[in-house]
Amino acid sequence: MAAHMRRLTQRYRAVINNNLTSLTSLRGYLSRSYSQVQTDFSSNRVRRTFTDFFHELYQHIIVPSSPVRPRGDPSLLFVNAGMNQFKPIFLGAADPRSEMATYRRVVNSQKCVRAGGKHNDLEDVGRDVYHHTFFEMLGNWSFGDYFKEEACIMAWRLLTEEYRIPPERLYVSYFAGDATSGLPEDEETRHIWLSMGVPSDHLLPFGMKDNFWEMGEIGPCGPCTEIHYDHIGGRNAASLVNADSPDVVEIWNLVFMQYNREADHSLRSLPQFSVDTGMGLERLVTVLQGQRSNYDTDLFTPLLSAIQQRSNCPEYRGRTGEADVGKVDMAYRVVADHVRTLSVCIADGVYPGMSGAELVLRRILRRAVRFSTEVLQAPEGVLASLVPTVAHILGDAYPELHKETDRIMDIINENEAQFLSSLKQGRRVIDRTLQRLEKNDTLFPVPVAWSLHRNLGFPLDLIGLMLEEQGLSVDQRALDVLAIENEKLRCQMQTSVGDTLVHLDLHSLAQLQSGEVPHTDDSPKYHYSLAQDGKYVFQPCHATVQALYCGQTLVSEVAGGQRCGVVLDRTCFYAEQGGQSHDQGYFIRDGLPDVLYPVEAVQLAGGYVVHQVTAAEVLRKGDQVQLYLDEPQRLACMVKHTATHILNFALRQLLGSSVEQRGSHVAADRLRFDFSVKYLSGRDALRRSGSSSDEKDYCQYFDMINPIIGSRPTSNPVGTVDT
């Protein structure tokens, strides 16, 4: 490895010699002194200067930002770094026929979302002045072209000449080596910076944690060098680099991809060395506009002003922590950040939903609605009204925001309306629970918190924030246990419904029938319509408790905390049948509007619909209840149900009328479709595919359908489509 490093040094020494003119210019620039940072950079100018610099001076191709939904990468919920769209190149998996395979020098500004998964800043947003769920990553890349010297020269020239950042405020870190991994100190990078005139007391070594970047457990990786900025100036701030100081912040990371992490954790030199850099636009704009907070730049100030005008709250003052009385400034930051994320994600085709990235976006929207309506006291619709301002700020770089403004606003308004009723209900539940607590209690009951999350769709982090405002907290470990148990129960229900549901036995069924208890009228489950605005409207349902089933016995009442089956005279809940999952939701008892009875499962037995419920309070036969359907969950099932019919049609079109459905499962987050298809003779297959009688064409026909049926058939095959 040492010999390899010597060869690299010799290889690039020539490059440095060929750039003596540039280096001399840089040294001269280092000797100048600036009293203050320039403040004439708009965010649009900062972004454009970056891409133009690399495109015009160093022949980089400008590549548009990819959508925030990753393309063909199930390991990510969202694109969370500028390099995501170039992973196929780093992994050697780029299609040789694609344009990507021709890339050597590339520059762009990438839309990124960090909210969910390994990189998750959601819960920090609003608490400080620099965390975001959506941000832009400026980056330049070399794929087997230039390497360390050129990357450092370009970066320093851009920062000090184009952006005019005082060099004395910049500090550079480099990789100090790691004995455990057998990696030497990156002397090459250190010498490059010294030869460019960076003072030795501004050049600092750090270990694996700070200055060695890895894509994942395996894959391309390498040492990196980071450039840090001192907001204060006029001092030596070396001790504050990588010390989590708000005064000295990292602004640019230059990664040198020269190794591959193998499955056995060893490192091997890559056949092609690359450069991967990333610089957060928001942080850079903060520096160039002479601010200390990202929210005080032109990326956010128009949004904060619009929020103030629409909510009639006191103007934003940038306070944090205890100084932020009433969390008003925190609410400003949350709403401004979240509406940017919502706008960008919806424009890219990610909508609030029930699983994956869609569920994360639903959390973000509900968090924004709560801060907007309860903390800022803004009227309904204000959140969506901010979308045109987002488009005005970001639309030059991402024109899809202008094209999709109306659709984004419609989706936000629709989801806000759905959540506001739940928010009002949840606030009543919290207030009633607080009244029951002793004065010295500091912990909020975990079952109530879980009920808010499970039945009303409150994000757990939002519950924590609402309780924090009351000086309370909730046992996070206990919540995690409930979440795990709920997931286990859900999986068990999918695999073995009969073993987990409370179901009526033969004797109880006979007892209901002999008592002339009428069968449940479940026709209200179809009482929904499509409004003129294209949205589904579900009708409310009021019912009477006809029977309670607990411990394989019909009872007249159940106590709070008991799990039971509830038979109503009528219901709007869809029972598990025909391969489709049951509805979810809750009901409340007349006269007790702030107590939720969660409906965990719904089963049809002998004409009676049994609702599996864990009683929150006493429930008696004859009680009047109001049923509330989890509408997003029902809508998600409806979409999957329709998709199943479309899939059946498509399979018959592709494979012929011999396709027969063998089963299906429809849930809110997925569908499965089982089918069989008769074996086609070679002649029939060729005739259907329109091919000649060549055996190769016959095989190509089966290769075409292989992704659907799973393998080339030799008899009547059975396939499954699971998505």
XYZ file of C-alpha atoms in Angstrom:
723
model
C 0.000 0.000 0.000
C 2.907 2.374 0.746
C 4.349 1.746 -2.726
C 0.912 2.414 -4.181
C 0.767 5.756 -2.354
C 4.225 6.705 -3.651
C 3.123 6.007 -7.221
C 0.083 8.214 -6.676
C 2.243 11.031 -5.350
C 4.559 10.804 -8.356
C 1.628 10.643 -10.726
C 0.041 13.821 -9.446
C 3.213 15.793 -8.744
C 3.292 16.454 -12.461
C -0.255 17.746 -12.308
C 0.703 20.218 -9.607
C 3.714 21.377 -11.626
C 1.422 21.947 -14.595
C -0.803 24.103 -12.428
C 1.909 26.400 -11.058
C 0.143 29.447 -12.407
C -3.072 28.565 -10.583
C -1.208 27.695 -7.397
C 0.735 30.947 -7.453
C -2.541 32.804 -7.833
C -4.014 30.889 -4.908
C -1.015 31.638 -2.668
C -1.341 35.313 -3.483
C -5.026 35.192 -2.691
C -4.317 33.555 0.662
C -2.201 36.526 1.706
C -5.096 38.972 1.381
C -7.257 39.926 4.336
C -11.012 40.544 4.333
C -12.883 42.334 7.052
C -16.257 40.761 6.312
C -17.948 38.131 4.201
C -19.620 39.193 0.947
C -23.414 39.451 1.160
C -24.380 39.957 -2.501
C -25.079 36.289 -3.305
C -28.687 35.233 -3.793
C -29.359 31.512 -3.433
C -30.048 31.251 -7.161
C -26.721 32.937 -7.898
C -24.874 30.632 -5.487
C -26.331 27.535 -7.159
C -25.734 28.820 -10.685
C -22.169 29.946 -9.879
C -21.352 26.440 -8.667
C -22.567 24.603 -11.774
C -21.217 27.235 -14.198
C -17.787 27.168 -12.541
C -17.287 23.469 -13.128
C -19.036 23.426 -16.500
C -17.328 26.405 -18.108
C -13.860 26.243 -16.537
C -13.413 22.484 -16.080
C -15.671 20.902 -18.740
C -18.082 19.126 -16.375
C -21.416 17.941 -17.747
C -24.367 19.514 -15.911
C -26.696 16.643 -14.942
C -30.202 17.535 -13.724
C -31.235 16.526 -10.235
C -32.876 13.123 -10.059
C -36.318 12.867 -8.366
C -36.272 12.401 -4.593
C -37.786 8.941 -5.036
C -34.791 6.632 -5.676
C -34.763 4.853 -9.011
C -34.346 1.125 -8.585
C -32.770 1.374 -5.127
C -34.945 -0.304 -2.459
C -32.297 0.383 0.191
C -33.379 4.051 0.341
C -36.689 5.720 1.153
C -35.510 8.987 -0.388
C -32.491 10.263 -2.274
C -30.401 11.527 0.642
C -27.094 12.479 -0.998
C -25.880 13.890 -4.268
C -24.112 10.685 -5.213
C -27.205 8.450 -5.085
C -28.023 8.687 -8.781
C -24.395 7.860 -9.650
C -24.177 4.698 -7.505
C -24.272 2.452 -10.610
C -21.013 4.050 -11.794
C -19.290 3.616 -8.430
C -20.499 0.010 -8.244
C -19.491 -0.764 -11.846
C -23.139 -1.527 -12.675
C -23.925 1.267 -15.149
C -25.515 0.051 -18.378
C -22.741 0.397 -20.999
C -25.376 1.572 -23.496
C -26.589 4.388 -21.234
C -25.495 8.005 -21.204
C -24.353 7.519 -17.606
C -21.650 5.114 -18.783
C -20.035 7.997 -20.701
C -19.767 10.321 -17.696
C -16.251 11.407 -16.727
C -16.788 14.872 -15.193
C -20.208 15.770 -13.789
C -21.698 18.624 -11.719
C -25.202 19.193 -10.365
C -27.458 20.346 -7.552
C -29.373 17.380 -6.161
C -32.673 17.483 -4.265
C -32.277 15.456 -1.057
C -34.596 14.373 1.758
C -33.370 13.101 5.100
C -36.447 11.969 7.009
C -36.562 8.256 7.740
C -34.049 5.447 7.468
C -30.379 5.747 8.421
C -30.229 9.499 7.804
C -33.179 11.064 9.621
C -33.210 14.727 10.673
C -36.996 15.009 11.118
C -37.098 15.197 14.897
C -34.347 17.840 14.988
C -36.063 20.211 12.577
C -37.221 23.375 14.315
C -35.219 22.828 17.478
C -32.148 24.479 15.942
C -31.470 26.775 12.989
C -29.708 24.407 10.595
C -31.463 21.006 10.419
C -33.765 20.309 7.451
C -35.753 17.425 6.027
C -35.283 18.776 2.488
C -31.999 20.282 1.335
C -29.953 20.701 -1.820
C -26.546 19.102 -2.277
C -24.070 20.755 -4.627
C -21.539 18.298 -6.005
C -18.891 17.670 -8.615
C -17.698 14.222 -9.633
C -14.812 12.649 -11.465
C -15.255 9.064 -12.649
C -11.759 7.798 -13.444
C -10.632 11.241 -14.603
C -9.024 13.765 -12.230
C -8.248 12.947 -8.614
C -6.996 14.613 -5.443
C -4.886 17.537 -6.668
C -7.352 18.815 -9.233
C -10.288 18.376 -6.826
C -8.550 20.423 -4.118
C -7.464 23.143 -6.542
C -10.965 23.471 -7.988
C -12.606 23.587 -4.561
C -10.253 26.202 -3.141
C -10.457 28.375 -6.236
C -14.273 28.294 -6.190
C -14.540 29.176 -2.498
C -11.892 31.893 -2.366
C -12.083 33.438 -5.842
C -15.645 32.926 -7.099
C -17.421 33.067 -3.731
C -14.781 35.394 -2.213
C -14.703 33.653 1.179
C -11.768 34.923 3.284
C -9.169 32.100 3.245
C -8.153 32.771 6.855
C -11.631 31.645 7.930
C -11.242 28.245 6.256
C -9.854 25.114 7.931
C -9.116 21.842 6.173
C -9.262 18.345 7.649
C -7.721 15.221 6.122
C -7.521 11.500 6.934
C -5.089 10.690 9.760
C -4.938 6.973 8.960
C -6.194 3.992 10.923
C -3.894 1.290 12.256
C -6.726 -1.202 12.774
C -7.684 -1.026 9.096
C -4.083 -0.888 7.950
C -4.660 2.516 6.358
C -1.809 5.046 6.365
C -2.178 8.787 6.894
C -3.232 10.585 3.725
C 0.067 12.402 3.353
C -0.645 13.033 -0.315
C -3.665 15.226 0.461
C -1.797 16.990 3.263
C 1.064 17.896 0.917
C -1.377 19.103 -1.730
C -2.979 21.576 0.673
C 0.400 22.742 2.021
C 1.714 23.268 -1.509
C -1.348 25.430 -2.196
C -0.441 27.671 0.742
C -2.911 26.487 3.381
C -1.221 27.200 6.758
C -0.223 24.122 8.711
C -2.236 25.285 11.744
C -5.343 25.322 9.520
C -4.697 21.750 8.309
C -5.903 19.081 10.731
C -5.836 15.239 10.754
C -8.869 13.171 11.860
C -9.669 9.471 11.962
C -12.165 7.077 10.365
C -15.253 8.686 11.921
C -14.703 12.122 10.415
C -12.488 11.648 7.388
C -13.123 8.238 5.857
C -16.332 7.905 3.848
C -18.084 4.623 3.072
C -21.143 4.029 0.907
C -22.342 1.163 3.100
C -21.218 -2.063 4.775
C -19.574 -3.044 1.496
C -18.714 -1.100 -1.629
C -16.583 1.840 -2.794
C -15.063 4.042 -0.106
C -12.078 6.208 0.607
C -10.480 8.999 2.607
C -11.987 12.454 2.452
C -10.873 15.994 3.077
C -13.338 18.506 4.478
C -13.352 22.294 4.352
C -14.700 24.069 7.437
C -15.723 27.707 7.914
C -15.283 29.866 11.031
C -18.228 32.239 11.414
C -16.372 34.389 13.965
C -12.957 35.001 12.360
C -9.979 36.935 13.709
C -8.703 33.978 15.741
C -7.341 30.451 15.478
C -10.376 28.160 15.658
C -8.591 24.861 14.922
C -9.735 23.362 18.235
C -13.392 23.825 17.215
C -13.168 21.841 13.972
C -15.329 18.679 14.203
C -16.268 19.671 17.765
C -20.003 20.223 17.084
C -19.524 23.963 17.463
C -22.127 26.155 15.731
C -19.344 28.688 15.154
C -17.152 26.410 13.029
C -19.077 24.340 10.485
C -18.175 21.943 7.700
C -19.208 23.324 4.315
C -17.660 20.929 1.771
C -16.606 17.294 1.773
C -14.285 15.946 -0.935
C -14.304 12.133 -0.993
C -11.579 10.216 -2.804
C -13.013 6.864 -3.865
C -9.956 4.637 -4.070
C -10.873 1.473 -2.136
C -13.600 -1.135 -2.108
C -14.840 -2.564 1.196
C -15.122 -6.308 0.663
C -17.586 -8.684 2.332
C -14.858 -9.785 4.778
C -14.341 -6.083 5.705
C -10.965 -5.935 3.991
C -10.051 -3.077 1.656
C -8.916 -3.473 -1.937
C -7.726 -0.744 -4.255
C -10.282 0.172 -6.915
C -9.266 -0.236 -10.567
C -10.677 3.248 -11.232
C -10.277 6.137 -8.793
C -13.092 8.695 -8.516
C -13.953 11.937 -6.747
C -17.317 12.516 -5.024
C -17.910 15.904 -3.398
C -20.873 17.322 -1.531
C -21.650 20.822 -0.253
C -24.997 21.737 1.308
C -26.499 24.725 -0.496
C -28.361 25.991 2.569
C -25.208 26.108 4.689
C -23.157 27.710 1.914
C -25.789 30.393 1.305
C -25.792 31.131 5.046
C -22.043 31.756 4.905
C -22.174 33.868 1.746
C -25.079 35.991 2.981
C -23.298 36.665 6.269
C -25.889 34.918 8.434
C -25.668 32.472 11.319
C -28.962 30.706 10.652
C -30.075 28.946 7.473
C -33.556 30.342 8.130
C -32.247 33.928 7.822
C -31.329 33.458 4.149
C -33.424 34.083 1.051
C -34.155 30.347 0.866
C -36.461 30.772 3.864
C -37.193 34.437 4.639
C -39.956 34.742 1.991
C -41.636 31.675 3.501
C -41.352 32.992 7.055
C -42.828 36.296 5.928
C -45.717 34.521 4.173
C -46.422 32.445 7.301
C -46.539 35.599 9.443
C -48.912 37.359 7.052
C -51.312 34.409 6.913
C -51.268 33.477 10.602
C -51.137 36.927 12.239
C -48.574 35.585 14.700
C -45.735 37.712 16.092
C -42.964 37.984 13.510
C -40.205 35.405 13.424
C -37.295 36.272 15.734
C -35.053 33.214 15.363
C -35.157 32.128 18.994
C -34.387 28.576 20.171
C -34.619 26.590 23.387
C -36.003 28.253 26.505
C -35.824 31.688 24.875
C -38.449 30.558 22.375
C -41.494 31.031 24.616
C -44.497 29.107 23.317
C -42.349 27.422 20.640
C -43.521 30.024 18.133
C -40.200 30.365 16.318
C -39.796 26.596 16.322
C -43.213 26.355 14.650
C -42.137 28.868 12.003
C -39.087 26.741 11.179
C -41.039 23.475 11.148
C -43.726 24.811 8.808
C -41.198 26.475 6.471
C -39.040 23.350 6.272
C -41.902 20.883 5.940
C -43.782 22.736 3.198
C -40.576 22.708 1.118
C -40.298 18.948 1.608
C -43.966 18.360 0.841
C -43.796 20.462 -2.330
C -40.677 18.786 -3.697
C -41.801 15.244 -2.851
C -45.323 15.606 -4.268
C -43.935 17.227 -7.432
C -41.718 14.141 -7.802
C -44.636 11.729 -7.366
C -44.358 10.840 -3.651
C -47.732 11.340 -1.944
C -48.728 11.015 1.737
C -49.664 7.373 2.275
C -49.548 4.301 4.463
C -46.095 2.770 4.029
C -42.492 3.528 3.168
C -41.648 6.994 1.886
C -45.353 7.832 1.617
C -45.854 7.162 5.333
C -42.874 9.385 6.186
C -44.376 12.168 4.067
C -47.707 11.699 5.865
C -45.878 12.199 9.184
C -44.232 15.359 7.862
C -47.554 16.766 6.686
C -49.330 16.043 9.970
C -46.460 17.556 11.926
C -46.692 20.710 9.810
C -50.489 20.892 10.199
C -50.252 20.649 13.951
C -47.637 23.412 14.286
C -49.492 25.600 11.810
C -52.952 25.339 13.347
C -52.247 24.864 17.064
C -49.028 26.812 17.677
C -49.233 29.526 15.022
C -53.060 29.592 15.171
C -53.188 29.722 11.378
C -56.524 28.951 9.700
C -57.040 25.809 7.644
C -55.503 26.083 4.181
C -52.498 28.216 5.128
C -50.055 25.339 4.662
C -51.090 24.783 1.041
C -51.108 28.539 0.389
C -47.321 28.552 0.962
C -46.657 26.286 -2.027
C -46.489 29.133 -4.604
C -43.833 30.789 -2.421
C -41.818 27.558 -2.443
C -42.150 27.444 -6.233
C -40.992 31.064 -6.456
C -37.873 30.322 -4.386
C -36.900 26.981 -5.956
C -38.703 26.971 -9.291
C -35.813 28.318 -11.373
C -33.741 25.270 -10.478
C -36.627 22.790 -10.337
C -39.325 23.918 -12.835
C -41.569 20.942 -11.988
C -42.638 22.927 -8.903
C -44.272 25.549 -11.135
C -45.997 22.881 -13.232
C -47.373 20.976 -10.248
C -48.320 23.866 -7.926
C -52.092 23.329 -8.118
C -51.855 19.561 -7.618
C -49.484 19.976 -4.663
C -51.893 22.429 -3.021
C -54.873 20.106 -3.566
C -53.098 17.134 -1.998
C -51.937 19.150 1.016
C -55.415 20.613 1.567
C -57.060 17.195 1.318
C -54.682 15.601 3.822
C -54.882 18.581 6.167
C -58.673 18.315 6.302
C -58.424 14.598 7.115
C -56.017 15.199 9.975
C -57.659 18.250 11.551
C -60.636 16.264 12.850
C -58.255 13.711 14.332
C -56.140 16.506 15.807
C -59.152 17.982 17.600
C -60.115 14.531 18.895
C -56.531 13.852 19.987
C -56.259 17.149 21.837
C -59.389 16.232 23.836
C -57.860 12.846 24.679
C -54.638 14.480 25.872
C -56.438 17.145 27.920
C -58.689 14.575 29.611
C -55.701 12.361 30.396
C -53.800 15.317 31.878
C -56.730 16.039 34.184
C -56.482 12.502 35.564
C -52.756 12.680 36.308
C -51.390 13.481 39.733
C -49.613 16.824 40.117
C -46.180 15.219 40.426
C -46.618 12.891 37.452
C -44.119 13.524 34.662
C -44.860 10.474 32.501
C -47.818 10.329 30.140
C -49.616 6.939 30.005
C -48.090 4.831 27.251
C -51.392 3.144 26.202
C -52.988 6.548 25.586
C -49.990 7.724 23.551
C -50.115 4.533 21.512
C -53.856 4.978 20.962
C -53.225 8.475 19.575
C -50.669 7.023 17.194
C -52.504 3.848 16.241
C -56.041 5.183 15.930
C -55.712 8.885 15.120
C -52.545 8.730 13.069
C -50.445 10.968 15.325
C -46.731 10.609 14.545
C -44.940 9.494 17.698
C -42.462 12.374 17.525
C -45.412 14.791 17.334
C -46.938 13.246 20.465
C -43.603 13.748 22.213
C -43.511 17.413 21.219
C -47.088 18.043 22.372
C -46.326 16.439 25.741
C -43.036 18.314 26.028
C -44.995 21.567 25.856
C -46.907 20.348 28.929
C -43.729 19.446 30.795
C -44.354 15.720 30.308
C -42.716 12.866 28.462
C -43.617 9.333 27.460
C -41.651 6.133 28.029
C -40.078 5.654 24.596
C -38.937 2.100 25.344
C -42.461 1.070 26.289
C -43.764 2.663 23.082
C -41.173 0.738 21.087
C -42.348 -2.496 22.748
C -45.951 -1.729 21.773
C -44.866 -0.983 18.215
C -43.019 -4.304 17.993
C -45.976 -6.209 19.471
C -48.350 -4.499 17.051
C -46.172 -5.433 14.100
C -45.992 -9.054 15.297
C -49.764 -9.133 15.665
C -50.198 -7.696 12.174
C -47.891 -10.333 10.693
C -49.661 -13.102 12.587
C -53.008 -11.910 11.299
C -51.703 -12.049 7.751
C -50.468 -15.622 8.156
C -52.957 -17.159 10.557
C -56.074 -15.109 10.978
C -58.040 -17.754 12.856
C -55.503 -18.066 15.654
C -55.333 -14.375 16.508
C -58.828 -12.960 16.041
C -61.567 -13.035 18.620
C -64.146 -15.145 16.786
C -67.566 -16.445 17.716
C -67.784 -20.165 18.464
C -70.719 -22.331 17.378
C -72.518 -22.139 20.708
C -72.349 -18.332 20.867
C -73.539 -18.061 17.276
C -76.483 -20.296 18.097
C -77.193 -18.230 21.203
C -77.288 -15.009 19.148
C -79.585 -16.601 16.601
C -81.905 -18.078 19.233
C -82.044 -14.660 20.910
C -83.209 -13.275 17.601
C -80.314 -10.848 17.405
C -80.497 -9.599 13.808
C -77.547 -10.090 11.502
C -75.233 -7.099 11.127
C -76.161 -4.684 8.373
C -72.784 -4.006 6.719
C -74.165 -2.172 3.690
C -72.842 1.181 5.056
C -69.347 -0.001 4.052
C -70.419 0.847 0.505
C -71.844 4.244 1.459
C -69.187 6.396 -0.110
C -69.201 8.562 -3.183
C -66.914 10.471 -5.492
C -67.302 14.217 -5.080
C -66.977 16.725 -7.896
C -63.429 17.540 -6.817
C -62.435 13.893 -7.384
C -62.186 13.002 -3.671
C -63.970 10.084 -2.011
C -66.470 10.983 0.694
C -67.268 8.350 3.352
C -70.563 8.642 5.198
C -70.606 8.539 9.034
C -72.136 5.525 10.732
C -73.999 5.408 14.054
C -74.667 1.990 15.629
C -75.852 0.111 18.710
C -73.887 -2.574 20.566
C -75.870 -5.791 20.076
C -73.533 -8.246 21.774
C -70.146 -8.487 23.507
C -68.011 -11.595 23.278
C -65.187 -12.145 25.773
C -63.406 -15.346 26.759
C -65.623 -17.493 24.462
C -68.692 -16.193 26.283
C -71.360 -13.650 25.480
C -71.348 -10.981 28.209
C -73.394 -7.882 28.979
C -70.394 -5.609 29.591
C -66.600 -5.519 29.472
C -64.233 -3.526 31.666
C -61.548 -1.117 30.494
C -58.458 -2.899 29.181
C -60.313 -6.074 28.197
C -60.012 -7.483 24.690
C -63.363 -8.429 23.265
C -65.471 -8.925 20.167
C -68.187 -6.344 19.555
C -71.249 -7.091 17.411
C -73.129 -4.003 16.202
C -76.493 -3.692 14.500
C -74.781 -1.945 11.572
C -71.222 -1.128 10.526
C -69.249 0.716 7.861
C -66.171 -1.454 8.441
C -65.102 -3.927 5.756
C -64.493 -7.389 7.229
C -61.575 -9.592 6.157
C -62.917 -11.457 3.124
C -62.149 -12.228 -0.479
C -58.434 -11.847 0.136
C -58.788 -8.199 1.185
C -57.629 -6.933 4.563
C -60.161 -5.618 7.028
C -60.703 -1.934 7.667
C -59.141 -0.171 10.620
C -60.334 2.740 12.715
C -62.081 3.313 16.025
C -65.413 4.159 17.565
C -66.453 6.409 20.419
C -69.309 5.971 22.871
C -72.089 8.522 23.005
C -71.513 10.809 25.991
C -67.791 9.949 26.103
C -66.320 11.696 23.028
C -62.707 11.737 24.172
C -62.273 7.972 24.679
C -61.289 5.892 21.670
C -62.161 2.228 21.220
C -59.656 1.036 18.577
C -60.919 -1.507 16.063
C -57.989 -3.876 15.597
C -59.606 -6.420 13.287
C -62.973 -7.147 11.673
C -64.337 -10.632 10.973
C -67.513 -11.974 9.406
C -69.093 -14.976 11.162
C -72.510 -16.418 10.396
C -73.893 -13.096 9.220
C -72.497 -11.189 12.208
C -69.619 -8.715 11.844
C -67.319 -9.011 14.848
C -65.116 -6.005 15.655
C -62.055 -6.923 17.692
C -61.575 -4.169 20.267
C -59.517 -3.532 23.369
C -61.952 -1.565 25.500
C -60.550 1.775 26.672
C -63.417 2.193 29.150
C -66.417 0.133 30.250
C -68.540 -0.937 27.280
C -72.056 -2.326 27.675
C -74.638 -4.020 25.526
C -77.020 -1.354 24.247
C -74.426 1.440 24.171
C -74.663 3.838 21.240
C -71.408 4.325 19.301
C -70.145 6.411 16.390
C -67.836 4.609 13.958
C -64.792 6.309 12.435
C -63.098 4.648 9.487
C -59.363 5.027 8.859
C -59.989 6.586 5.449
C -56.377 6.598 4.129
C -56.104 2.883 4.957
C -59.399 2.106 3.166
C -58.368 4.187 0.149
C -55.018 2.398 -0.008
C -56.820 -0.970 -0.026
C -59.190 0.266 -2.740
C -56.222 1.213 -4.918
C -54.614 -2.215 -4.455
C -57.972 -3.927 -5.115
C -58.356 -2.099 -8.419
C -54.724 -2.824 -9.279
C -55.382 -6.542 -8.772
C -58.150 -6.499 -11.386
C -55.924 -4.542 -13.784
C -53.105 -7.021 -13.213
C -55.411 -9.947 -13.953
C -56.486 -8.263 -17.199
C -52.882 -7.495 -18.187
C -51.757 -11.071 -17.561
C -54.567 -12.441 -19.710
C -53.653 -9.995 -22.469
C -50.001 -11.045 -22.334
C -50.307 -14.773 -21.648
C -53.736 -15.563 -23.057
C -57.131 -16.621 -21.774
C -55.634 -19.703 -20.092
C -54.570 -17.511 -17.157
C -56.591 -18.439 -14.074
C -56.580 -16.623 -10.755
C -55.561 -18.919 -7.869
C -55.707 -16.453 -5.025
C -54.853 -12.930 -3.968
C -54.199 -10.761 -0.973
C -54.976 -7.047 -0.873
C -53.672 -4.822 1.927
C -52.959 -1.128 2.356
C -49.237 -1.494 1.702
C -49.046 -4.365 -0.794
C -50.903 -6.797 -3.030
C -50.250 -10.397 -4.021
C -51.805 -12.128 -7.032
C -51.496 -15.892 -7.562
C -52.306 -17.390 -10.948
C -51.736 -20.367 -13.215
C -51.268 -20.480 -16.982
C -51.410 -23.462 -19.298
C -48.236 -24.424 -21.112
C -48.117 -23.092 -24.667
C -46.656 -25.199 -27.444
C -43.732 -23.735 -29.319
C -45.941 -23.011 -32.340
C -48.609 -21.276 -30.228
C -46.008 -19.266 -28.370
C -44.375 -18.133 -31.588
C -47.719 -17.234 -33.113
C -48.669 -15.194 -30.033
C -45.325 -13.377 -29.975
C -45.384 -12.734 -33.735
C -41.939 -14.352 -34.134
C -40.545 -16.680 -36.757
C -40.137 -20.415 -36.212
C -36.608 -19.950 -34.932
C -35.985 -21.687 -31.584
C -34.090 -18.613 -30.373
C -37.216 -16.479 -30.869
C -39.236 -19.092 -28.976
C -36.862 -18.776 -26.028
C -37.007 -14.993 -26.236
C -40.791 -15.189 -25.865
C -40.445 -17.002 -22.567
C -37.684 -14.615 -21.505
C -40.219 -11.832 -22.033
C -42.755 -13.367 -19.658
C -40.133 -14.719 -17.252
C -40.334 -11.727 -14.863
C -44.022 -12.524 -14.405
C -44.229 -16.316 -14.209
C -40.851 -16.790 -12.545
C -39.236 -19.376 -14.862
C -39.501 -20.953 -18.293
C -42.403 -23.423 -17.955
C -42.223 -27.132 -18.601
C -45.769 -27.887 -17.437
C -48.722 -25.840 -16.256
C -46.873 -23.135 -14.299
C -48.105 -21.239 -11.285
C -46.869 -17.718 -10.709
C -47.160 -15.012 -8.077
C -46.950 -11.273 -8.516
C -46.128 -9.672 -5.165
C -45.683 -5.915 -4.961
